[in-house]
Short mmCIF file of C-alpha atoms and ligand atoms in Angstrom, two decimals:
data_model
loop_
_atom_site.label_atom_id
_atom_site.label_comp_id
_atom_site.label_asym_id
_atom_site.label_seq_id
_atom_site.Cartn_x
_atom_site.Cartn_y
_atom_site.Cartn_z
CA MET A 1496 19.25 -42.98 31.06
CA ASN A 1497 19.58 -39.36 31.99
CA ALA A 1498 17.49 -38.63 35.04
CA ALA A 1499 18.14 -34.90 35.29
CA PRO A 1500 14.99 -33.13 36.52
CA TRP A 1501 14.41 -31.26 33.26
CA ARG A 1502 14.17 -34.56 31.45
CA LEU A 1503 11.67 -35.95 33.95
CA GLY A 1504 9.53 -32.95 33.08
CA PHE A 1505 9.44 -34.02 29.48
CA ARG A 1506 8.67 -37.62 30.35
CA LEU A 1507 5.69 -36.49 32.38
CA ALA A 1508 4.60 -34.27 29.57
CA THR A 1509 4.59 -37.12 27.09
CA THR A 1510 2.45 -39.36 29.26
CA THR A 1511 -0.11 -36.73 30.22
CA ALA A 1512 -0.16 -35.08 26.80
CA LEU A 1513 -0.27 -31.58 28.24
CA VAL A 1514 1.11 -30.19 31.44
CA VAL A 1515 0.16 -26.79 32.75
CA ALA A 1516 3.25 -25.04 34.07
CA ALA A 1517 3.21 -22.86 37.18
CA SER A 1518 2.77 -19.79 35.00
CA GLY A 1519 -0.46 -21.24 33.64
CA ALA A 1520 0.96 -21.59 30.15
CA PRO A 1521 0.77 -25.03 28.56
CA SER A 1522 4.13 -26.74 28.30
CA GLY A 1523 5.31 -30.04 26.95
CA PRO A 1524 7.88 -31.33 24.58
CA PRO A 1525 8.50 -28.57 22.04
CA ALA A 1526 7.70 -29.18 18.40
CA PHE A 1527 10.87 -29.28 16.31
CA SER A 1528 11.40 -26.09 14.36
CA ASN A 1529 14.15 -24.83 12.12
CA PRO A 1530 15.95 -21.72 13.37
CA PRO A 1531 14.39 -18.44 12.14
CA LEU A 1532 15.40 -17.20 8.69
CA LEU A 1533 17.35 -14.00 8.15
CA ARG A 1534 15.44 -12.16 5.42
CA SER A 1535 17.29 -10.23 2.78
CA VAL A 1536 16.29 -6.59 2.33
CA SER A 1537 17.88 -6.34 -1.11
CA ARG A 1538 15.72 -5.96 -4.20
CA VAL A 1539 18.70 -6.57 -6.45
CA ALA A 1540 18.80 -10.02 -8.00
CA GLY A 1541 21.87 -11.95 -6.88
CA THR A 1542 22.37 -9.83 -3.76
CA VAL A 1543 21.59 -10.90 -0.23
CA GLU A 1544 21.72 -8.00 2.18
CA VAL A 1545 21.03 -8.46 5.86
CA THR A 1546 21.57 -6.84 9.23
CA LEU A 1547 23.03 -8.95 12.01
CA THR A 1548 23.26 -7.62 15.55
CA ALA A 1549 25.03 -9.32 18.43
CA ALA A 1550 23.58 -8.16 21.73
CA PRO A 1551 22.84 -9.36 25.25
CA ALA A 1552 19.37 -10.89 25.62
CA ARG A 1553 17.38 -12.75 28.23
CA LEU A 1554 15.82 -15.99 27.01
CA SER A 1555 14.39 -19.14 28.50
CA LEU A 1556 16.69 -21.91 27.33
CA ARG A 1557 15.56 -24.42 29.91
CA PRO A 1558 11.90 -24.52 30.92
CA GLY A 1559 11.32 -22.66 34.16
CA VAL A 1560 14.39 -20.41 34.23
CA THR A 1561 15.63 -17.44 32.26
CA THR A 1562 19.19 -17.06 31.12
CA ASP A 1563 21.28 -14.05 30.20
CA VAL A 1564 22.70 -14.86 26.78
CA TYR A 1565 24.44 -13.22 23.88
CA ALA A 1566 22.26 -13.52 20.81
CA TYR A 1567 22.35 -12.70 17.12
CA ASN A 1568 19.15 -10.78 16.31
CA GLY A 1569 17.67 -11.89 19.62
CA SER A 1570 17.65 -15.64 19.13
CA VAL A 1571 19.76 -18.67 20.07
CA PRO A 1572 20.75 -20.04 17.62
CA GLY A 1573 20.93 -16.93 15.49
CA PRO A 1574 18.88 -16.68 12.30
CA THR A 1575 19.81 -18.81 9.29
CA LEU A 1576 21.39 -16.97 6.39
CA GLU A 1577 20.41 -18.35 3.01
CA ALA A 1578 21.94 -17.47 -0.33
CA ARG A 1579 22.81 -18.98 -3.68
CA GLU A 1580 26.11 -19.76 -5.32
CA GLY A 1581 27.26 -16.62 -7.10
CA ASP A 1582 25.32 -14.30 -4.78
CA ARG A 1583 26.93 -11.21 -3.35
CA VAL A 1584 26.38 -11.22 0.41
CA ILE A 1585 26.34 -7.98 2.38
CA VAL A 1586 26.07 -8.27 6.14
CA HIS A 1587 25.68 -5.07 8.14
CA PHE A 1588 27.02 -6.20 11.49
CA GLN A 1589 26.50 -4.32 14.73
CA ASN A 1590 28.25 -5.24 17.95
CA LYS A 1591 26.03 -4.29 20.87
CA LEU A 1592 27.92 -6.58 23.24
CA PRO A 1593 29.94 -5.12 26.11
CA GLU A 1594 33.10 -6.63 24.57
CA PRO A 1595 34.81 -6.98 21.17
CA THR A 1596 33.72 -9.72 18.81
CA THR A 1597 33.95 -10.80 15.15
CA VAL A 1598 31.72 -12.82 12.83
CA HIS A 1599 33.56 -15.69 11.21
CA TRP A 1600 31.91 -17.38 8.20
CA HIS A 1601 33.06 -20.90 8.93
CA GLY A 1602 34.00 -22.83 5.79
CA ILE A 1603 33.15 -20.10 3.29
CA HIS A 1604 35.74 -19.38 0.59
CA LEU A 1605 36.10 -15.59 0.70
CA PRO A 1606 38.67 -12.77 0.76
CA VAL A 1607 40.71 -12.85 3.95
CA ALA A 1608 39.59 -9.40 5.09
CA GLN A 1609 35.98 -10.70 5.29
CA ASP A 1610 36.87 -13.84 7.26
CA GLY A 1611 36.10 -12.44 10.71
CA ALA A 1612 39.41 -13.73 12.08
CA PRO A 1613 40.73 -12.41 15.41
CA PHE A 1614 43.02 -9.94 13.58
CA SER A 1615 40.09 -7.60 12.95
CA PRO A 1616 37.83 -7.35 16.01
CA VAL A 1617 34.73 -5.17 16.02
CA PRO A 1618 34.91 -3.16 19.28
CA ALA A 1619 32.04 -3.02 21.77
CA GLY A 1620 29.46 -0.67 20.27
CA GLY A 1621 31.15 -0.83 16.87
CA GLU A 1622 29.93 -1.99 13.50
CA ARG A 1623 31.26 -3.17 10.17
CA ASP A 1624 30.09 -4.69 6.92
CA TYR A 1625 31.14 -8.13 5.76
CA VAL A 1626 30.91 -8.37 1.97
CA PHE A 1627 31.75 -11.39 -0.17
CA THR A 1628 30.59 -13.38 -3.19
CA LEU A 1629 29.74 -17.07 -2.87
CA ALA A 1630 31.85 -19.25 -5.15
CA ARG A 1631 30.30 -21.44 -7.83
CA GLY A 1632 30.25 -25.06 -6.70
CA SER A 1633 30.28 -24.08 -3.02
CA ALA A 1634 26.66 -25.02 -2.25
CA GLY A 1635 26.56 -26.59 1.17
CA THR A 1636 25.91 -26.11 4.86
CA TYR A 1637 28.10 -23.61 6.67
CA TRP A 1638 27.77 -21.63 9.86
CA TYR A 1639 28.84 -18.41 11.52
CA HIS A 1640 30.24 -17.70 14.95
CA PRO A 1641 32.55 -15.25 16.75
CA HIS A 1642 36.31 -15.69 16.46
CA THR A 1643 37.46 -13.30 19.13
CA ASP A 1644 40.99 -13.54 20.47
CA MET A 1645 40.86 -15.95 23.44
CA GLN A 1646 37.08 -15.48 23.82
CA THR A 1647 35.58 -17.64 21.08
CA GLY A 1648 34.54 -20.42 23.49
CA PRO A 1649 32.75 -18.18 26.01
CA GLN A 1650 31.02 -16.13 23.27
CA VAL A 1651 29.73 -19.27 21.53
CA ALA A 1652 28.69 -20.73 24.92
CA ARG A 1653 26.67 -17.56 25.56
CA GLY A 1654 24.68 -18.19 22.40
CA LEU A 1655 26.46 -16.75 19.35
CA PHE A 1656 26.19 -19.20 16.45
CA GLY A 1657 23.93 -19.66 13.44
CA ALA A 1658 23.54 -21.59 10.18
CA PHE A 1659 24.52 -20.38 6.70
CA ILE A 1660 23.06 -22.33 3.79
CA VAL A 1661 24.45 -21.88 0.31
CA ARG A 1662 22.13 -23.26 -2.36
CA ALA A 1663 23.06 -24.55 -5.80
CA ALA A 1664 21.42 -23.29 -8.95
CA ASP A 1665 20.82 -26.92 -9.89
CA ASP A 1666 20.39 -28.89 -6.67
CA PRO A 1667 20.25 -32.60 -7.57
CA LEU A 1668 18.02 -33.43 -4.60
CA PRO A 1669 14.30 -32.88 -5.18
CA ALA A 1670 13.07 -29.54 -3.85
CA SER A 1671 10.06 -31.43 -2.50
CA LEU A 1672 12.11 -33.02 0.31
CA PRO A 1673 11.23 -31.31 3.60
CA GLU A 1674 14.41 -29.67 4.81
CA LYS A 1675 15.47 -29.54 8.44
CA VAL A 1676 18.42 -27.71 9.96
CA LEU A 1677 19.71 -29.27 13.18
CA ILE A 1678 22.19 -27.14 15.08
CA LEU A 1679 23.65 -29.27 17.86
CA ALA A 1680 24.96 -27.14 20.71
CA ASP A 1681 25.16 -28.46 24.23
CA ASN A 1682 25.32 -26.15 27.23
CA ARG A 1683 25.51 -26.13 31.00
CA LEU A 1684 23.45 -23.86 33.25
CA LEU A 1685 23.69 -23.07 36.93
CA PRO A 1686 20.52 -23.75 38.99
CA ASN A 1687 19.60 -20.05 38.70
CA GLY A 1688 19.69 -20.31 34.91
CA ALA A 1689 23.01 -18.52 34.38
CA ILE A 1690 25.37 -20.01 31.81
CA ASP A 1691 27.99 -21.98 33.72
CA LEU A 1692 31.35 -20.50 32.73
CA PRO A 1693 33.56 -21.30 35.71
CA ASP A 1694 36.79 -19.53 36.46
CA MET A 1695 39.65 -21.40 34.83
CA HIS A 1696 41.34 -21.90 38.19
CA THR A 1697 38.49 -23.99 39.60
CA PRO A 1698 38.48 -27.79 39.12
CA GLN A 1699 35.56 -27.55 36.63
CA GLY A 1700 37.27 -24.68 34.83
CA ARG A 1701 40.42 -26.75 34.46
CA LEU A 1702 38.38 -29.68 33.16
CA ASP A 1703 36.63 -27.40 30.66
CA ASP A 1704 40.01 -26.21 29.43
CA GLU A 1705 41.38 -29.71 29.12
CA ASN A 1706 38.42 -31.52 27.53
CA GLY A 1707 36.68 -28.52 26.08
CA ARG A 1708 33.49 -27.34 27.72
CA GLU A 1709 30.64 -29.83 27.57
CA GLY A 1710 27.16 -29.51 29.02
CA ASP A 1711 24.41 -31.86 30.09
CA LEU A 1712 21.76 -29.95 28.12
CA LEU A 1713 21.81 -31.18 24.54
CA PHE A 1714 20.07 -28.44 22.61
CA VAL A 1715 18.90 -28.90 19.03
CA ASN A 1716 18.13 -25.46 17.60
CA GLY A 1717 17.96 -24.20 21.16
CA GLN A 1718 15.33 -26.79 22.12
CA LEU A 1719 15.54 -29.80 24.40
CA LEU A 1720 14.31 -33.06 22.92
CA PRO A 1721 11.95 -31.50 20.37
CA THR A 1722 9.44 -33.70 18.53
CA LEU A 1723 9.93 -33.85 14.79
CA THR A 1724 7.12 -35.31 12.74
CA ILE A 1725 7.60 -37.40 9.64
CA ARG A 1726 5.21 -39.29 7.43
CA SER A 1727 5.77 -42.94 6.68
CA GLY A 1728 7.65 -43.15 3.37
CA GLU A 1729 8.64 -39.46 3.42
CA VAL A 1730 12.28 -38.57 2.80
CA GLN A 1731 13.62 -35.59 4.76
CA ARG A 1732 16.83 -33.70 4.10
CA TRP A 1733 18.67 -32.92 7.31
CA ARG A 1734 21.52 -30.43 7.52
CA VAL A 1735 23.32 -31.14 10.79
CA ILE A 1736 25.80 -28.65 12.24
CA ASN A 1737 27.93 -29.39 15.29
CA ALA A 1738 28.19 -25.94 16.88
CA SER A 1739 29.22 -27.36 20.26
CA GLY A 1740 32.35 -26.14 21.95
CA ALA A 1741 33.67 -29.65 22.51
CA ARG A 1742 31.02 -32.37 22.34
CA VAL A 1743 31.37 -34.83 19.46
CA TYR A 1744 28.12 -36.48 18.36
CA ARG A 1745 27.86 -40.07 17.17
CA LEU A 1746 24.40 -39.93 15.66
CA ALA A 1747 22.03 -42.84 15.10
CA ILE A 1748 18.33 -43.56 14.82
CA PRO A 1749 18.01 -47.11 16.16
CA GLY A 1750 16.10 -49.24 13.68
CA GLN A 1751 16.84 -46.93 10.74
CA THR A 1752 19.78 -45.99 8.56
CA PHE A 1753 20.82 -42.64 7.14
CA LEU A 1754 21.74 -41.86 3.58
CA HIS A 1755 24.84 -39.73 4.02
CA VAL A 1756 24.80 -37.32 1.08
CA GLY A 1757 27.11 -34.47 2.01
CA SER A 1758 29.75 -33.01 4.31
CA ASP A 1759 31.19 -29.57 5.10
CA GLY A 1760 31.53 -28.37 1.52
CA GLY A 1761 28.33 -29.84 0.09
CA LEU A 1762 27.03 -32.97 -1.56
CA PHE A 1763 29.01 -36.10 -2.40
CA GLU A 1764 29.00 -37.78 -5.78
CA ARG A 1765 26.79 -40.58 -4.46
CA PRO A 1766 24.78 -41.26 -1.29
CA ILE A 1767 26.30 -43.68 1.22
CA GLU A 1768 24.08 -45.70 3.55
CA VAL A 1769 25.29 -45.64 7.17
CA LYS A 1770 23.93 -46.84 10.52
CA GLU A 1771 25.63 -44.06 12.45
CA ILE A 1772 27.77 -41.03 11.82
CA VAL A 1773 30.30 -39.09 13.88
CA VAL A 1774 30.03 -35.31 13.68
CA ALA A 1775 33.01 -33.58 15.29
CA ASN A 1776 33.15 -29.92 16.29
CA SER A 1777 32.33 -27.51 13.50
CA GLU A 1778 31.67 -30.33 11.02
CA ARG A 1779 28.45 -30.53 9.04
CA VAL A 1780 26.70 -33.53 7.53
CA GLU A 1781 23.81 -33.71 5.12
CA LEU A 1782 21.64 -36.74 5.70
CA LEU A 1783 18.56 -38.13 4.05
CA VAL A 1784 16.26 -39.60 6.67
CA ARG A 1785 13.80 -41.99 5.14
CA GLY A 1786 10.56 -42.53 6.99
CA THR A 1787 10.82 -46.30 7.13
CA GLY A 1788 8.68 -46.55 10.28
CA ALA A 1789 4.98 -47.41 10.35
CA PRO A 1790 2.28 -44.72 10.66
CA GLY A 1791 1.84 -43.75 14.31
CA SER A 1792 5.16 -45.23 15.42
CA SER A 1793 8.04 -43.27 16.93
CA ALA A 1794 11.82 -43.28 16.98
CA LYS A 1795 14.66 -41.25 18.48
CA LEU A 1796 17.66 -39.47 17.10
CA GLN A 1797 20.34 -40.36 19.62
CA ALA A 1798 23.87 -39.37 20.50
CA LEU A 1799 25.72 -42.63 21.16
CA PRO A 1800 28.77 -42.67 23.44
CA TYR A 1801 31.94 -41.46 21.73
CA ASP A 1802 35.27 -41.73 23.52
CA ARG A 1803 37.37 -38.76 22.48
CA TYR A 1804 38.93 -38.36 25.94
CA VAL A 1805 42.09 -39.23 27.81
CA PRO A 1806 41.25 -41.69 30.61
CA GLN A 1807 42.39 -39.26 33.36
CA THR A 1808 39.77 -36.63 32.52
CA ARG A 1809 37.06 -38.67 30.82
CA PRO A 1810 33.73 -37.33 32.15
CA ARG A 1811 31.77 -39.61 34.45
CA ASN A 1812 28.77 -39.95 32.13
CA TRP A 1813 30.64 -40.15 28.85
CA ASN A 1814 29.29 -43.60 28.02
CA ILE A 1815 25.55 -42.99 28.23
CA THR A 1816 23.33 -42.72 25.18
CA ARG A 1817 21.42 -39.46 25.02
CA ASP A 1818 18.24 -38.63 23.15
CA LEU A 1819 18.37 -35.56 20.94
CA VAL A 1820 15.14 -35.54 18.93
CA SER A 1821 11.88 -37.51 19.20
CA ILE A 1822 10.71 -38.63 15.80
CA GLN A 1823 6.95 -39.10 15.58
CA TYR A 1824 5.35 -40.75 12.58
CA SER A 1825 2.03 -39.24 11.63
CA ASP A 1826 -1.01 -41.50 11.30
CA ASP A 1827 -1.28 -40.71 7.59
CA ALA A 1828 -1.03 -43.55 5.11
CA PRO A 1829 2.50 -44.10 3.76
CA VAL A 1830 3.63 -42.10 0.75
CA ARG A 1831 5.83 -43.44 -2.01
CA PRO A 1832 9.46 -42.40 -1.29
CA ALA A 1833 10.82 -39.69 -3.58
CA ALA A 1834 13.10 -40.96 -6.35
CA LEU A 1835 16.75 -39.92 -5.92
CA ALA A 1836 19.40 -39.36 -8.56
CA LYS A 1837 22.20 -41.96 -8.53
CA THR A 1838 24.85 -39.32 -9.07
CA LEU A 1839 24.45 -36.12 -7.07
CA ARG A 1840 27.27 -34.11 -8.62
CA ARG A 1841 30.78 -34.49 -9.95
CA ILE A 1842 33.63 -33.66 -7.57
CA PRO A 1843 36.99 -33.41 -9.29
CA ALA A 1844 39.64 -35.04 -7.07
CA LEU A 1845 42.57 -32.77 -6.24
CA ASP A 1846 45.72 -34.33 -7.64
CA ALA A 1847 48.03 -35.04 -4.68
CA SER A 1848 50.84 -35.97 -7.08
CA LYS A 1849 50.97 -32.26 -8.04
CA ALA A 1850 51.72 -31.26 -4.44
CA THR A 1851 54.67 -28.90 -4.13
CA ALA A 1852 54.96 -29.42 -0.39
CA THR A 1853 54.09 -31.99 2.25
CA ARG A 1854 53.78 -30.39 5.64
CA VAL A 1855 53.55 -32.09 9.00
CA PHE A 1856 51.37 -30.65 11.76
CA ALA A 1857 51.95 -32.40 15.07
CA LEU A 1858 49.10 -31.95 17.51
CA THR A 1859 49.74 -32.12 21.22
CA GLN A 1860 47.59 -30.84 24.07
CA GLY A 1861 47.05 -27.16 23.24
CA LEU A 1862 49.92 -26.86 20.76
CA ILE A 1863 50.60 -27.34 17.04
CA ASN A 1864 54.19 -28.28 16.18
CA GLY A 1865 55.08 -27.42 19.77
CA LYS A 1866 53.88 -23.83 19.53
CA ALA A 1867 50.95 -21.78 20.72
CA MET A 1868 49.56 -19.22 18.35
CA ASP A 1869 51.23 -15.85 18.01
CA MET A 1870 49.20 -13.29 16.05
CA HIS A 1871 52.43 -11.83 14.67
CA ARG A 1872 54.08 -15.07 13.59
CA VAL A 1873 53.47 -16.80 10.28
CA ASP A 1874 53.84 -20.57 10.69
CA VAL A 1875 53.46 -21.71 7.11
CA THR A 1876 54.04 -19.80 3.89
CA THR A 1877 52.79 -20.85 0.49
CA ARG A 1878 51.98 -19.35 -2.91
CA LEU A 1879 48.72 -18.78 -4.69
CA GLY A 1880 47.94 -21.75 -6.92
CA ALA A 1881 50.00 -24.24 -4.90
CA THR A 1882 48.70 -27.73 -4.13
CA GLU A 1883 49.91 -29.15 -0.81
CA ILE A 1884 49.60 -32.27 1.29
CA TRP A 1885 49.04 -31.60 4.96
CA GLN A 1886 49.78 -34.46 7.30
CA ILE A 1887 48.06 -33.93 10.64
CA GLU A 1888 49.52 -36.16 13.34
CA ASN A 1889 47.76 -36.40 16.64
CA LEU A 1890 50.46 -37.38 19.13
CA VAL A 1891 48.22 -37.45 22.19
CA GLY A 1892 45.38 -39.51 23.66
CA MET A 1893 42.58 -37.05 22.94
CA ASP A 1894 40.86 -36.33 19.61
CA HIS A 1895 41.50 -32.93 18.04
CA PRO A 1896 39.27 -31.71 15.18
CA PHE A 1897 41.51 -29.78 12.78
CA HIS A 1898 40.05 -26.83 10.83
CA LEU A 1899 41.48 -24.65 8.06
CA HIS A 1900 39.98 -21.27 7.20
CA GLY A 1901 39.12 -20.14 3.70
CA PHE A 1902 39.86 -23.29 1.70
CA GLN A 1903 38.01 -26.57 1.34
CA PHE A 1904 40.28 -29.62 1.24
CA GLN A 1905 39.95 -33.33 0.46
CA VAL A 1906 40.99 -36.04 2.89
CA ILE A 1907 43.46 -38.51 1.35
CA ASP A 1908 43.70 -41.08 4.12
CA HIS A 1909 43.30 -41.87 7.81
CA ASN A 1910 46.26 -43.79 9.25
CA GLY A 1911 47.15 -44.82 5.72
CA VAL A 1912 43.66 -46.11 4.90
CA ALA A 1913 42.46 -44.30 1.80
CA GLU A 1914 39.28 -42.24 2.05
CA PRO A 1915 36.66 -44.27 0.15
CA PHE A 1916 35.16 -41.29 -1.69
CA VAL A 1917 35.93 -37.69 -2.55
CA SER A 1918 34.34 -34.89 -0.55
CA TRP A 1919 34.97 -31.27 0.37
CA LYS A 1920 35.87 -30.60 3.99
CA ASP A 1921 37.08 -27.68 6.06
CA ALA A 1922 37.37 -29.61 9.31
CA VAL A 1923 38.45 -33.15 10.00
CA ASN A 1924 38.55 -35.00 13.28
CA VAL A 1925 41.99 -36.40 14.03
CA PRO A 1926 41.36 -39.18 16.55
CA LYS A 1927 43.82 -39.87 19.36
CA HIS A 1928 47.19 -41.14 18.11
CA GLU A 1929 46.02 -41.12 14.47
CA THR A 1930 47.29 -39.36 11.38
CA VAL A 1931 45.13 -37.79 8.70
CA ARG A 1932 46.49 -36.61 5.34
CA LEU A 1933 44.64 -34.06 3.29
CA VAL A 1934 45.23 -32.31 -0.01
CA VAL A 1935 44.43 -28.64 -0.50
CA ARG A 1936 44.83 -26.14 -3.31
CA PHE A 1937 45.23 -22.44 -2.61
CA THR A 1938 43.32 -21.26 -5.63
CA ASP A 1939 42.87 -17.60 -4.75
CA PHE A 1940 42.57 -15.11 -1.88
CA PRO A 1941 46.07 -14.36 -0.66
CA GLY A 1942 46.58 -13.37 2.95
CA ARG A 1943 46.96 -14.74 6.44
CA TRP A 1944 44.62 -17.60 7.29
CA MET A 1945 44.11 -19.48 10.52
CA PHE A 1946 44.23 -23.20 11.10
CA HIS A 1947 43.36 -24.65 14.48
CA CYS A 1948 41.77 -27.23 16.70
CA HIS A 1949 38.00 -26.58 16.84
CA ILE A 1950 37.62 -27.61 20.47
CA LEU A 1951 36.98 -24.01 21.45
CA SER A 1952 38.93 -24.03 24.72
CA HIS A 1953 41.93 -25.43 22.83
CA GLU A 1954 41.52 -22.75 20.19
CA ASP A 1955 41.30 -20.05 22.86
CA MET A 1956 44.45 -21.45 24.55
CA GLY A 1957 46.25 -20.94 21.24
CA MET A 1958 46.10 -24.36 19.55
CA MET A 1959 46.20 -22.44 16.28
CA GLY A 1960 48.62 -21.35 13.64
CA ILE A 1961 48.82 -18.96 10.71
CA LEU A 1962 49.15 -19.85 7.04
CA GLU A 1963 50.23 -17.06 4.72
CA VAL A 1964 49.23 -17.45 1.08
CA LYS A 1965 51.48 -15.13 -0.93
CA PRO A 1966 50.19 -13.66 -4.19
CU1 LIG B 2174 34.70 -22.31 13.09
CU2 LIG B 2174 38.40 -20.67 13.04
O1 LIG B 2174 36.56 -21.49 13.06
CU1 LIG B 2175 36.59 -21.34 10.37
CU1 LIG B 2176 42.13 -29.80 20.50
#
């Protein structure tokens, strides 16, 4: 499949069990591990208080070379923030980067001033607190990343992204399920280890702008092809986050199915069994992976080909299947699978017949309704409490994942085909030449909110707009 030299290294390592690298340190396929946790320093119940620092760091992303990165608290991905519904979150943020940045809490329903949008950058050397309370019913998998004017793509590519898990007081899934966070973020390095961010006037730079920047290194929690162990019969809960600038993942474990139990804004009403699942940029999925393999056997989590491109700029290797995670069954005797509730939670459907407006958003390459973003222009105005239908029409031959800040919505239909079940989303892929309709209610938090394509180069080019929710 992929014969890049770094992969050959791993193949060797699997056949010889242990390889001693030039440095003398043992190396081999890394064991899967969740990103580090960000510990709260608060002793007050219901308060999560943390310090988050963005700073340059030097890490080894690819075995054998070191890379100058930007990191949150020294790691790529940054540490995982965990809190409960109803918690007050206080983040003391310090910007030790040589440039301005923000921290955007992707998908979280919070006051606009805490959103980390490009309107309020933290200057180089500056600091600020982000303070917000997590809404009831918002339990789910979120993430955080910079949202700097025209620099979101490069800052994320340099390593700034992390998971944010909001837990429910009464999670319907058994707490005994081993939980894994999988942050999918591809990258591209130069031979000397530097992050490959070509000038936009070079052919590769132009391609990165057009398609969004993809890389040949498919990192999962900053690791290449880690080995995740599972016991036969065990059920694992996976929270998958697509933090990639442009790559869309069509995930599958050949020989197994997933139980799809949740999306951006948390769990569904009922699990849905699927053979594969597409995770577009910034989307999250919660999956139950059931250890249906025999003791001692192995499997692979793969990224199957997904054609989101226009033919003229489709990358050469777009149609290869890539391995993301090795799944190794332990030799232990099978366990009895955990029993799962039939109904996970109730999700009240937003009533589209109450909509006071239906708005059309036409997506073209780099533009929404023919316009690039202007920080001083409001594109859409609505009122607090309004329910609206947003019709997102992709007029071009490339997929564009559409994201709205601050408010979770429900998808009504794709090209007129009704969504089979209700779920909360803050991003939805709009495939080439398709139309997606969603319904959203602006329950609270007046202010100016962004909506945009989450292919980061498109976002940085201004494929964004501003929604003003008036009190
Ligand atoms: Cu992931 Cu405007 O955000
Ligand atoms: Cu966002
Ligand atoms: Cu786009």
